[in-house]
CSV table of C-alpha atoms and ligand atoms in Angstrom, one decimal:
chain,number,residue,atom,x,y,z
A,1395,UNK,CA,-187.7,104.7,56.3
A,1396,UNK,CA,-185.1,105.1,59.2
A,1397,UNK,CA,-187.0,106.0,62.0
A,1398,UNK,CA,-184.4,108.9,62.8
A,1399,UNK,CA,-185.0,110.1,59.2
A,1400,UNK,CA,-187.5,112.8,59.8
A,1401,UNK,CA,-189.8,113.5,56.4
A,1402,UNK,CA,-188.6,116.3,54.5
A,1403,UNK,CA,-189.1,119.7,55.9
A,1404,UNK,CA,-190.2,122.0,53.1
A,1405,UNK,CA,-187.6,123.4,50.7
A,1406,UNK,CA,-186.9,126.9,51.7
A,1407,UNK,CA,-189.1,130.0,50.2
A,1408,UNK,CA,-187.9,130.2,46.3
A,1409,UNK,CA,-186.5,126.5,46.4
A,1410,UNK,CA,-188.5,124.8,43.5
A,1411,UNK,CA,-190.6,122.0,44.6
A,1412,UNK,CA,-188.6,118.5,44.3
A,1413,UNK,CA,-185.1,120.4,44.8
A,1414,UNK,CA,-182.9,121.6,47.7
A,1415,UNK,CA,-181.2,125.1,47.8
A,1416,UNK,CA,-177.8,122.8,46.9
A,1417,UNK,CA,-180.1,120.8,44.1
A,1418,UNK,CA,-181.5,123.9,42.8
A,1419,UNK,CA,-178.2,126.1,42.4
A,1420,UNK,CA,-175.3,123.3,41.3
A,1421,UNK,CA,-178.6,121.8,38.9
A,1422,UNK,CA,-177.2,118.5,39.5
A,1423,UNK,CA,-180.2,116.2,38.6
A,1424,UNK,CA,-179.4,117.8,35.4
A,1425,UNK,CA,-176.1,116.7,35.3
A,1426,UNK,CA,-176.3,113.7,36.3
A,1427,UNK,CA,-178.6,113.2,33.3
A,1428,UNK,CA,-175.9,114.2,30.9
A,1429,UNK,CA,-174.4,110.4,30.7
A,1430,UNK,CA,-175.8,108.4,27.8
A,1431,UNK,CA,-172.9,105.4,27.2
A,1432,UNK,CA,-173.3,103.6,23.6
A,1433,UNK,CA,-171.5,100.6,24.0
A,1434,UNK,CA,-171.8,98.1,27.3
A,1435,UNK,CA,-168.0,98.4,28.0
A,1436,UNK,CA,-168.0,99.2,31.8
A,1437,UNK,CA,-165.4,102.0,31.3
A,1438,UNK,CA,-167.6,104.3,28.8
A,1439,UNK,CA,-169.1,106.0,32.0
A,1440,UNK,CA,-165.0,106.8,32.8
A,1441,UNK,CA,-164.5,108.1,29.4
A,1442,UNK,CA,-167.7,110.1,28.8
A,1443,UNK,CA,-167.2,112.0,32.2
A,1444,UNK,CA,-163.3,112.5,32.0
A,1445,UNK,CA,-164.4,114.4,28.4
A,1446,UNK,CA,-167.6,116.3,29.9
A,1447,UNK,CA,-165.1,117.7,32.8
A,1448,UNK,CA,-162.6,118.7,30.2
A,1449,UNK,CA,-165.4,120.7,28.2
A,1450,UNK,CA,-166.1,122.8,31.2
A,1451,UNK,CA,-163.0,123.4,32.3
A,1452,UNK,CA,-162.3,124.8,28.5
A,1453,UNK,CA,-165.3,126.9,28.8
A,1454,UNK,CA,-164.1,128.1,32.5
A,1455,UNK,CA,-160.5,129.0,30.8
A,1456,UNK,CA,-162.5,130.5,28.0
A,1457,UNK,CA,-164.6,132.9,30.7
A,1458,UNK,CA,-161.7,133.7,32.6
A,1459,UNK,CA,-159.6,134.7,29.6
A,1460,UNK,CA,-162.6,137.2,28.2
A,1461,UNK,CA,-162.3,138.9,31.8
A,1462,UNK,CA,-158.8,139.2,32.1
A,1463,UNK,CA,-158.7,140.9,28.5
A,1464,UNK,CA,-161.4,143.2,29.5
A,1465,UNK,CA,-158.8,143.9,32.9
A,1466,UNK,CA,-156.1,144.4,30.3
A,1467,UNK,CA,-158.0,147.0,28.0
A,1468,UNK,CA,-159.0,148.9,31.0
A,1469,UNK,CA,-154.8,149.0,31.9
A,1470,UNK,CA,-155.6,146.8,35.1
A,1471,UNK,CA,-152.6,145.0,35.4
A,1472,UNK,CA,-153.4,143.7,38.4
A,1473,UNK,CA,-156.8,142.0,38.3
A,1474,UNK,CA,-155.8,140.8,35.0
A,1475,UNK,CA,-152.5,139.0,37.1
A,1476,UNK,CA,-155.2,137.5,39.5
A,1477,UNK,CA,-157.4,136.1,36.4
A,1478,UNK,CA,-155.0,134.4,34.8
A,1479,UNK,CA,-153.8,133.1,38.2
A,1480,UNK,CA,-156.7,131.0,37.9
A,1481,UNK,CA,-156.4,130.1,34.6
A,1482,UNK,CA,-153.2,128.2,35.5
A,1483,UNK,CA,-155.3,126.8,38.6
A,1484,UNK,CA,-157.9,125.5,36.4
A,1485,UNK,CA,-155.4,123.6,33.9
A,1486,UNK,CA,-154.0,121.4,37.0
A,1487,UNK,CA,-157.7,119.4,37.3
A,1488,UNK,CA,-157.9,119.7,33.5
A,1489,UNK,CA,-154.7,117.7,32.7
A,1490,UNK,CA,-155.6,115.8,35.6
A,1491,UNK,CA,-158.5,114.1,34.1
A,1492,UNK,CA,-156.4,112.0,31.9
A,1493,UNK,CA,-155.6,109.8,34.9
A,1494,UNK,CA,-159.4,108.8,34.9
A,1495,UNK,CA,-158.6,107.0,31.5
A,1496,UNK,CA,-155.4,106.1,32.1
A,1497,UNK,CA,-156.4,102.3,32.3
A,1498,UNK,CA,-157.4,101.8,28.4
A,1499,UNK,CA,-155.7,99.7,26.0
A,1500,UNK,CA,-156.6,99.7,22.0
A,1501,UNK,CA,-158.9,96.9,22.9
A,1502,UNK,CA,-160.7,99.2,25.4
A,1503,UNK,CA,-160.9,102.6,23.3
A,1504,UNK,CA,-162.0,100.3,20.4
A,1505,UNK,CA,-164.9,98.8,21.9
A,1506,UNK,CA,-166.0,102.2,22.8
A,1507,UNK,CA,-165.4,104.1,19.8
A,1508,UNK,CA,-167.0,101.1,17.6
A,1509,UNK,CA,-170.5,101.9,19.2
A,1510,UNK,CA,-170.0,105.4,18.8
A,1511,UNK,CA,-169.9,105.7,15.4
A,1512,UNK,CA,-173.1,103.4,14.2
A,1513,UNK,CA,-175.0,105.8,16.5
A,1514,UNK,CA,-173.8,109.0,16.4
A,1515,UNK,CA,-171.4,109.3,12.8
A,1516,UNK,CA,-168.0,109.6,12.1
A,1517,UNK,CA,-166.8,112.4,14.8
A,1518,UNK,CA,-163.8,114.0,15.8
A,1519,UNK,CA,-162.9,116.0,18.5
A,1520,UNK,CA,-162.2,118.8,16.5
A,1521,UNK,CA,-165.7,119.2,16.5
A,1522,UNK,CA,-165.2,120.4,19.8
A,1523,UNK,CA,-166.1,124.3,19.8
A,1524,UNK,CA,-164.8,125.3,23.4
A,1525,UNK,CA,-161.3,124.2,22.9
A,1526,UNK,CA,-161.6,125.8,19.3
A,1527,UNK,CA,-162.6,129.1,21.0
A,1528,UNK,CA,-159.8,128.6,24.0
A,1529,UNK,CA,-157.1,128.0,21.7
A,1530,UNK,CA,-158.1,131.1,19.7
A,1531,UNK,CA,-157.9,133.5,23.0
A,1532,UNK,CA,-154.7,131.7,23.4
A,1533,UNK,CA,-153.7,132.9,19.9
A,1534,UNK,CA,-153.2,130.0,18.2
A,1535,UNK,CA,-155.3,131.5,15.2
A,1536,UNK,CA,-155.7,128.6,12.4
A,1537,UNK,CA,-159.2,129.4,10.4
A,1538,UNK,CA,-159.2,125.9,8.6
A,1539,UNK,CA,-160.9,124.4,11.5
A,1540,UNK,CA,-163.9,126.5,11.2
A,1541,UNK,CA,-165.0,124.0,8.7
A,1542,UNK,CA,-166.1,121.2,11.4
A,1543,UNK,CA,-169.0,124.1,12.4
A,1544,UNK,CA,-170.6,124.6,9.1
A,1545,UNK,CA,-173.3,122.2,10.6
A,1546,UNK,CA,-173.8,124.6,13.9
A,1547,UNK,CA,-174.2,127.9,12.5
A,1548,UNK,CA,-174.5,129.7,15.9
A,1549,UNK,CA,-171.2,127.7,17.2
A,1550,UNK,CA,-169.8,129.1,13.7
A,1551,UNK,CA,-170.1,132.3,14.3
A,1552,UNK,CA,-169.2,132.2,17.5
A,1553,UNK,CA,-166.0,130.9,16.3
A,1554,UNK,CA,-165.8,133.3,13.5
A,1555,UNK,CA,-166.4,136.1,15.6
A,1556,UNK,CA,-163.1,134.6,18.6
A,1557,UNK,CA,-160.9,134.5,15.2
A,1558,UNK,CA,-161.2,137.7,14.3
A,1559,UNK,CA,-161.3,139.0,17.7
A,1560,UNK,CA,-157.6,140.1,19.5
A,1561,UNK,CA,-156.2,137.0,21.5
A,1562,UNK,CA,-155.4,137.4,25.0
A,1563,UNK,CA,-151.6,137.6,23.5
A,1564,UNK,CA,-153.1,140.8,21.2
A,1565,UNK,CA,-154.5,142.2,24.7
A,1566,UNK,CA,-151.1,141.6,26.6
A,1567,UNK,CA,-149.0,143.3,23.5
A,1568,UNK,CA,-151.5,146.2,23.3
A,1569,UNK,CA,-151.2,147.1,27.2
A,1570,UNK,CA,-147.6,147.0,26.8
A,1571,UNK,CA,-147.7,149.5,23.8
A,1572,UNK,CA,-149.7,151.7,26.2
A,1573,UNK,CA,-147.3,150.9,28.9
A,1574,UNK,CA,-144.5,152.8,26.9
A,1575,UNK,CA,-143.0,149.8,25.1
A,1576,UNK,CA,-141.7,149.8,21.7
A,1577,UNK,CA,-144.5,147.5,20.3
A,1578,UNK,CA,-144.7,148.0,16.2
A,1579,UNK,CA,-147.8,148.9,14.7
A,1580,UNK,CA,-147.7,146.3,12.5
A,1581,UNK,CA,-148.1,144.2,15.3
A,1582,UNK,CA,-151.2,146.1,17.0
A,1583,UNK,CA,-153.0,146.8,14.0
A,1584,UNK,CA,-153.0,143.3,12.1
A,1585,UNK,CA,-155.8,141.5,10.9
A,1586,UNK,CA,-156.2,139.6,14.1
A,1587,UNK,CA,-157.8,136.2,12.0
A,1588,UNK,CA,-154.3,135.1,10.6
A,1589,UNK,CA,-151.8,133.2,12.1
A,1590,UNK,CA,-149.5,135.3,14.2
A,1591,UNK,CA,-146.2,136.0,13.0
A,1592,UNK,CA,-143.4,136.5,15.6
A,1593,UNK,CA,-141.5,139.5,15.3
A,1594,UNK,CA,-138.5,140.5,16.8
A,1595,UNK,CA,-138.9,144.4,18.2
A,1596,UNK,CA,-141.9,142.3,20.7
A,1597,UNK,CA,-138.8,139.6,21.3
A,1598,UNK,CA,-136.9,142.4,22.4
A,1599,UNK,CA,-140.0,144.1,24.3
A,1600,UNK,CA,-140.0,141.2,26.3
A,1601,UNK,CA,-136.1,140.9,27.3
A,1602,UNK,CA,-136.0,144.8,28.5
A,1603,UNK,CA,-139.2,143.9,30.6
A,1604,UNK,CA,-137.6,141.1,32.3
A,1605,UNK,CA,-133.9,143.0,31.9
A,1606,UNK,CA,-133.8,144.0,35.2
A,1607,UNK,CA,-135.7,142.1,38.2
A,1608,UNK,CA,-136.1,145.1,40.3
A,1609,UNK,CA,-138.1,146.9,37.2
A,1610,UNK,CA,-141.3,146.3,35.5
A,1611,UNK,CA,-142.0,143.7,38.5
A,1612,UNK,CA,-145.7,143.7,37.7
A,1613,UNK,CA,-144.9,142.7,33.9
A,1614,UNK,CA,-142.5,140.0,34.7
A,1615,UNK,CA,-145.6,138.6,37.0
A,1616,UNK,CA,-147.5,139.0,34.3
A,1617,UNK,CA,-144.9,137.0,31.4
A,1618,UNK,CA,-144.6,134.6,34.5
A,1619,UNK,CA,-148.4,133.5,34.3
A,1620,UNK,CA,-148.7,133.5,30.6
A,1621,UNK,CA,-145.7,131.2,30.4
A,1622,UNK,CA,-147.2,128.9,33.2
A,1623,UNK,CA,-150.7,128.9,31.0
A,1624,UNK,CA,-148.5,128.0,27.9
A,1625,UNK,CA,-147.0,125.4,30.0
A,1626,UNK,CA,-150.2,124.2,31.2
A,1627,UNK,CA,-151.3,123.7,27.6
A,1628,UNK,CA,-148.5,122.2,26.1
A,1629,UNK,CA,-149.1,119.7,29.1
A,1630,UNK,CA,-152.4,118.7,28.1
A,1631,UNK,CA,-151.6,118.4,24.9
A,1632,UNK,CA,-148.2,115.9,25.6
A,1633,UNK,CA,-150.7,114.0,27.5
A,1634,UNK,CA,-153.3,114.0,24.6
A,1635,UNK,CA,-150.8,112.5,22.5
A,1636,UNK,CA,-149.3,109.8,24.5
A,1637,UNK,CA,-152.7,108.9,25.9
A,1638,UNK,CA,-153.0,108.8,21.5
A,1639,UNK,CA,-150.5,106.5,21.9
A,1640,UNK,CA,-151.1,104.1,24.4
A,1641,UNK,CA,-154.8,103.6,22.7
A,1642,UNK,CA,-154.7,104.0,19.0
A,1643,UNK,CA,-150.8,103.7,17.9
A,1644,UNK,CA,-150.3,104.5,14.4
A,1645,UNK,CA,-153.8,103.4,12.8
A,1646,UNK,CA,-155.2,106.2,10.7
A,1647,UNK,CA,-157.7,108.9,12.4
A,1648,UNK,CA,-160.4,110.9,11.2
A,1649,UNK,CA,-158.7,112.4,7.8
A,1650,UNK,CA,-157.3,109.3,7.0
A,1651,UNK,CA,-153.8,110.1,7.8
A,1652,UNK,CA,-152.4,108.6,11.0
A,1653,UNK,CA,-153.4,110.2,13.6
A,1654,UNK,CA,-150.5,111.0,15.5
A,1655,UNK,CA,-148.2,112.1,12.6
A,1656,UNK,CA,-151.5,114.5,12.7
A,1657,UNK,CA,-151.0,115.4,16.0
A,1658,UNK,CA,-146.9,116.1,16.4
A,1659,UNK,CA,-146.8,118.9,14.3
A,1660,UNK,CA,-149.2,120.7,17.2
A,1661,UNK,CA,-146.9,119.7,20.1
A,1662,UNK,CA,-145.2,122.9,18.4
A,1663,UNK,CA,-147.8,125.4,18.9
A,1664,UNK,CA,-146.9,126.9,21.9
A,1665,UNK,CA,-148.7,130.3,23.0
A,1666,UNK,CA,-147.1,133.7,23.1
A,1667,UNK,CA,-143.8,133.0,21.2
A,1668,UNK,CA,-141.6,135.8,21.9
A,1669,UNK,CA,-142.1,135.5,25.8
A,1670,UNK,CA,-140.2,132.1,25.0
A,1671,UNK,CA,-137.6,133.3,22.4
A,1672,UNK,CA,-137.0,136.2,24.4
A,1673,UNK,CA,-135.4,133.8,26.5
A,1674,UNK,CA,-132.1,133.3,24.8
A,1675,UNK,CA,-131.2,136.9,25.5
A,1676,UNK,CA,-132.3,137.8,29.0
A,1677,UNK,CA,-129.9,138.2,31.7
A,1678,UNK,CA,-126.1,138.8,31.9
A,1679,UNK,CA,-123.8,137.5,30.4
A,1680,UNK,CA,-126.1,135.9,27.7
A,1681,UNK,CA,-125.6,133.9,24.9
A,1682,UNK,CA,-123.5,131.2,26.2
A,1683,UNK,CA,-125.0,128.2,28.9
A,1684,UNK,CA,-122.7,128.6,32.0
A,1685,UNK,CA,-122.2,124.3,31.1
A,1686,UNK,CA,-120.5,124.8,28.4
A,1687,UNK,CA,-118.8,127.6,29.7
A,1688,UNK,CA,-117.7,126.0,32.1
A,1689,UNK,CA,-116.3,122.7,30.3
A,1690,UNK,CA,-114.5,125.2,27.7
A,1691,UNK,CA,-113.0,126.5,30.8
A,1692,UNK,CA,-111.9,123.1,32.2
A,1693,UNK,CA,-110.2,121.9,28.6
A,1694,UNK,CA,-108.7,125.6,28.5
A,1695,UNK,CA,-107.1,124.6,31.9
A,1696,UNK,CA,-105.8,120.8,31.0
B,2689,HEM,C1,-157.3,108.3,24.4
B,2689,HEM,C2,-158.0,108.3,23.3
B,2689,HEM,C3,-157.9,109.4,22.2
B,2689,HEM,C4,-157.4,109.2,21.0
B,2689,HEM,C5,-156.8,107.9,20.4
B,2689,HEM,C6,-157.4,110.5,20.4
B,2689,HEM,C7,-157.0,110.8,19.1
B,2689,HEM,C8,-157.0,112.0,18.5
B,2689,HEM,C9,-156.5,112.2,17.1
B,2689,HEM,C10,-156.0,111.2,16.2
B,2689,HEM,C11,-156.7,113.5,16.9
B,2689,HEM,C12,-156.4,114.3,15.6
B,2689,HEM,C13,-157.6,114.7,14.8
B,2689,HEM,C14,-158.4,113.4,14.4
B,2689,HEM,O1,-157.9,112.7,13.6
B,2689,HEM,O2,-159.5,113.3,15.0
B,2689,HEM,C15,-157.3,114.1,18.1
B,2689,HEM,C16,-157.5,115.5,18.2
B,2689,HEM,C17,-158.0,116.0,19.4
B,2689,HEM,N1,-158.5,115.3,20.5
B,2689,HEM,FE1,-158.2,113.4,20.9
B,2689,HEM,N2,-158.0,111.4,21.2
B,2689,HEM,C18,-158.3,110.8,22.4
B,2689,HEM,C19,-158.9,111.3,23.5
B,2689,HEM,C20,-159.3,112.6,23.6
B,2689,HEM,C21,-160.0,113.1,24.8
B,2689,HEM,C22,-160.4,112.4,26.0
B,2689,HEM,C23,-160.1,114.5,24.5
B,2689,HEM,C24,-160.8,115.5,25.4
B,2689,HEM,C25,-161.9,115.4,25.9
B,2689,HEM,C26,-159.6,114.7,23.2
B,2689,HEM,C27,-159.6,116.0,22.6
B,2689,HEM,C28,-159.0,116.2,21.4
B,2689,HEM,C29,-158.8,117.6,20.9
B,2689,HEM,C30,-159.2,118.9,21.5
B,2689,HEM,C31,-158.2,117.4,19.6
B,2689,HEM,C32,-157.8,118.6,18.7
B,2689,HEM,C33,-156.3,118.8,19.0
B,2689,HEM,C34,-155.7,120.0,18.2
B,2689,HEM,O3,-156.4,120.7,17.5
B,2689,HEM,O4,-154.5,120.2,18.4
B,2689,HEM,N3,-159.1,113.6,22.7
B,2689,HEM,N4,-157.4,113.2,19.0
């Protein structure tokens, strides 16, 4: 030992013995413990991390949603403003961690995933209950996935219980209602476990909040942070797939089919939808994109 290096003083009163205060609360013998690569491919370590991050940070996103609808219910717009805030924090590190496996080609995903499956079975990750239960709180309600849980009744229920549960979007629409807005019933009281059907009286809910800037300012901030979350989503998702890409091209996936046709039709399920089709009719003059306008203009002139 380094002379300087003085033996270890005792671990403060309620330190466990073996651990410091910073061991003890962060638990990080534990998780460095959580690494168990397959194969000998020197990148596994890469891959198994970059996925373990991403599972927390769904299960963050998950935590802070559940508090920011409880906000909402109790008509605090505010704290429910700051919440999300951090949800669209949290999805910047999230997407982020597809540069740490940004370096695989097919031959390096395949000499990964070809251990995987003599040890562990034929997985997928939509086995993967936190980004299940996030996308749920996002709204994105589609039931047919329950079906990976059947082998982890608790996580099935779980699920079962987030599908038939409002979504954050259910909370927003709800606090609007209260707010005055013309939100239908048909909307509030729906059974909450079926796809969400856009309607058009919450389209024009959302143009007469964001009408005028000077009104409903709070509201705006709030459509503001949903649509950043949404962004942040679609993000990870565009990344998913041309990470998909890069790795696996067109080879079939876990159903058989290939695996990205499997994946485009998703690049379409964006949250909250009439915050986005409101879009076409806010502000004055609508209708027509001051481009176009402007070339008509132009020929109008020659
Ligand atoms: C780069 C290598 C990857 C490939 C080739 C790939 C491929 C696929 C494919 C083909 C699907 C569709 C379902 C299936 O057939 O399994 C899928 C779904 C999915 N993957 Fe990946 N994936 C990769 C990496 C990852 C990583 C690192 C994560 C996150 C930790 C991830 C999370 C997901 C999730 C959450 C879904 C469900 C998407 C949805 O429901 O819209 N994937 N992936």
């Amino acid at each position: 030992m380094n002379d300087t290096v003085k033996p270890a003083s005792p671990a403060p009163a309620g330190t466990p013995a073996g651990h410091t205060p910073y061991s003890d609360w962060l638990q990080t013998d534990v998780l460095h413990s959580l690494q168990h690569p397959v194969s000998d491919h020197p990148g596994e370590h890469a891959w198994i991390v970059s996925a373990q991050v991403s599972e927390l940070y769904w299960m963050l996103i998950i935590k802070e949603i559940q508090a920011a609808q409880a906000q909402l219910r109790a008509d605090d717009l505010t704290g429910a403003c700051r919440t999300l805030r951090r949800v669209v924090a949290h999805h910047e590190p999230l997407n982020a961690t597809w540069r740490s496996i940004a370096w695989m080609t097919p031959v390096d995903l395949l000499a990964i995933l070809s251990c995987v499956g003599p040890k562990y079975g034929k997985d997928t990750a939509l086995q993967g209950w936190t980004y299940r239960q996030m996308v749920y709180l996002l709204g994105i309600k589609q039931g047919e996935h329950l079906q990976h849980f059947l082998p982890q009744p608790r996580r099935w229920e779980q699920l079962s219980k987030a599908l038939a549960e409002p979504s954050l979007y259910d909370d927003v629409l709800a606090h609007l209602g209260r707010k005055g807005f013309a939100v239908p019933a048909v909307v509030l009281d729906r059974d909450f476990s079926v796809p969400y059907t856009p309607d058009k009286a919450v389209e024009n809910v959302w143009r007469d909040v964001y009408a005028n800037p000077d009104e409903h300012r709070e509201l705006q901030q709030l459509g503001e942070t949903l649509a950043d979350i949404a962004e942040g989503f679609s993000a990870w998702k565009h990344l998913h797939l041309m990470a998909t890409r890069r790795t696996f091209g067109a080879r079939p996936a876990y159903f058989g089919t290939e695996g990205i046709a499997w994946l485009m039709p998703t690049m379409n399920e964006i949250p909250f939808p009439e915050l986005w089709s409101a879009r076409g009719f806010i502000g004055d003059p609508p209708a027509v994109c001051p481009h176009a306008r402007g070339q008509g203009n132009a020929r109008a002139a020659e």
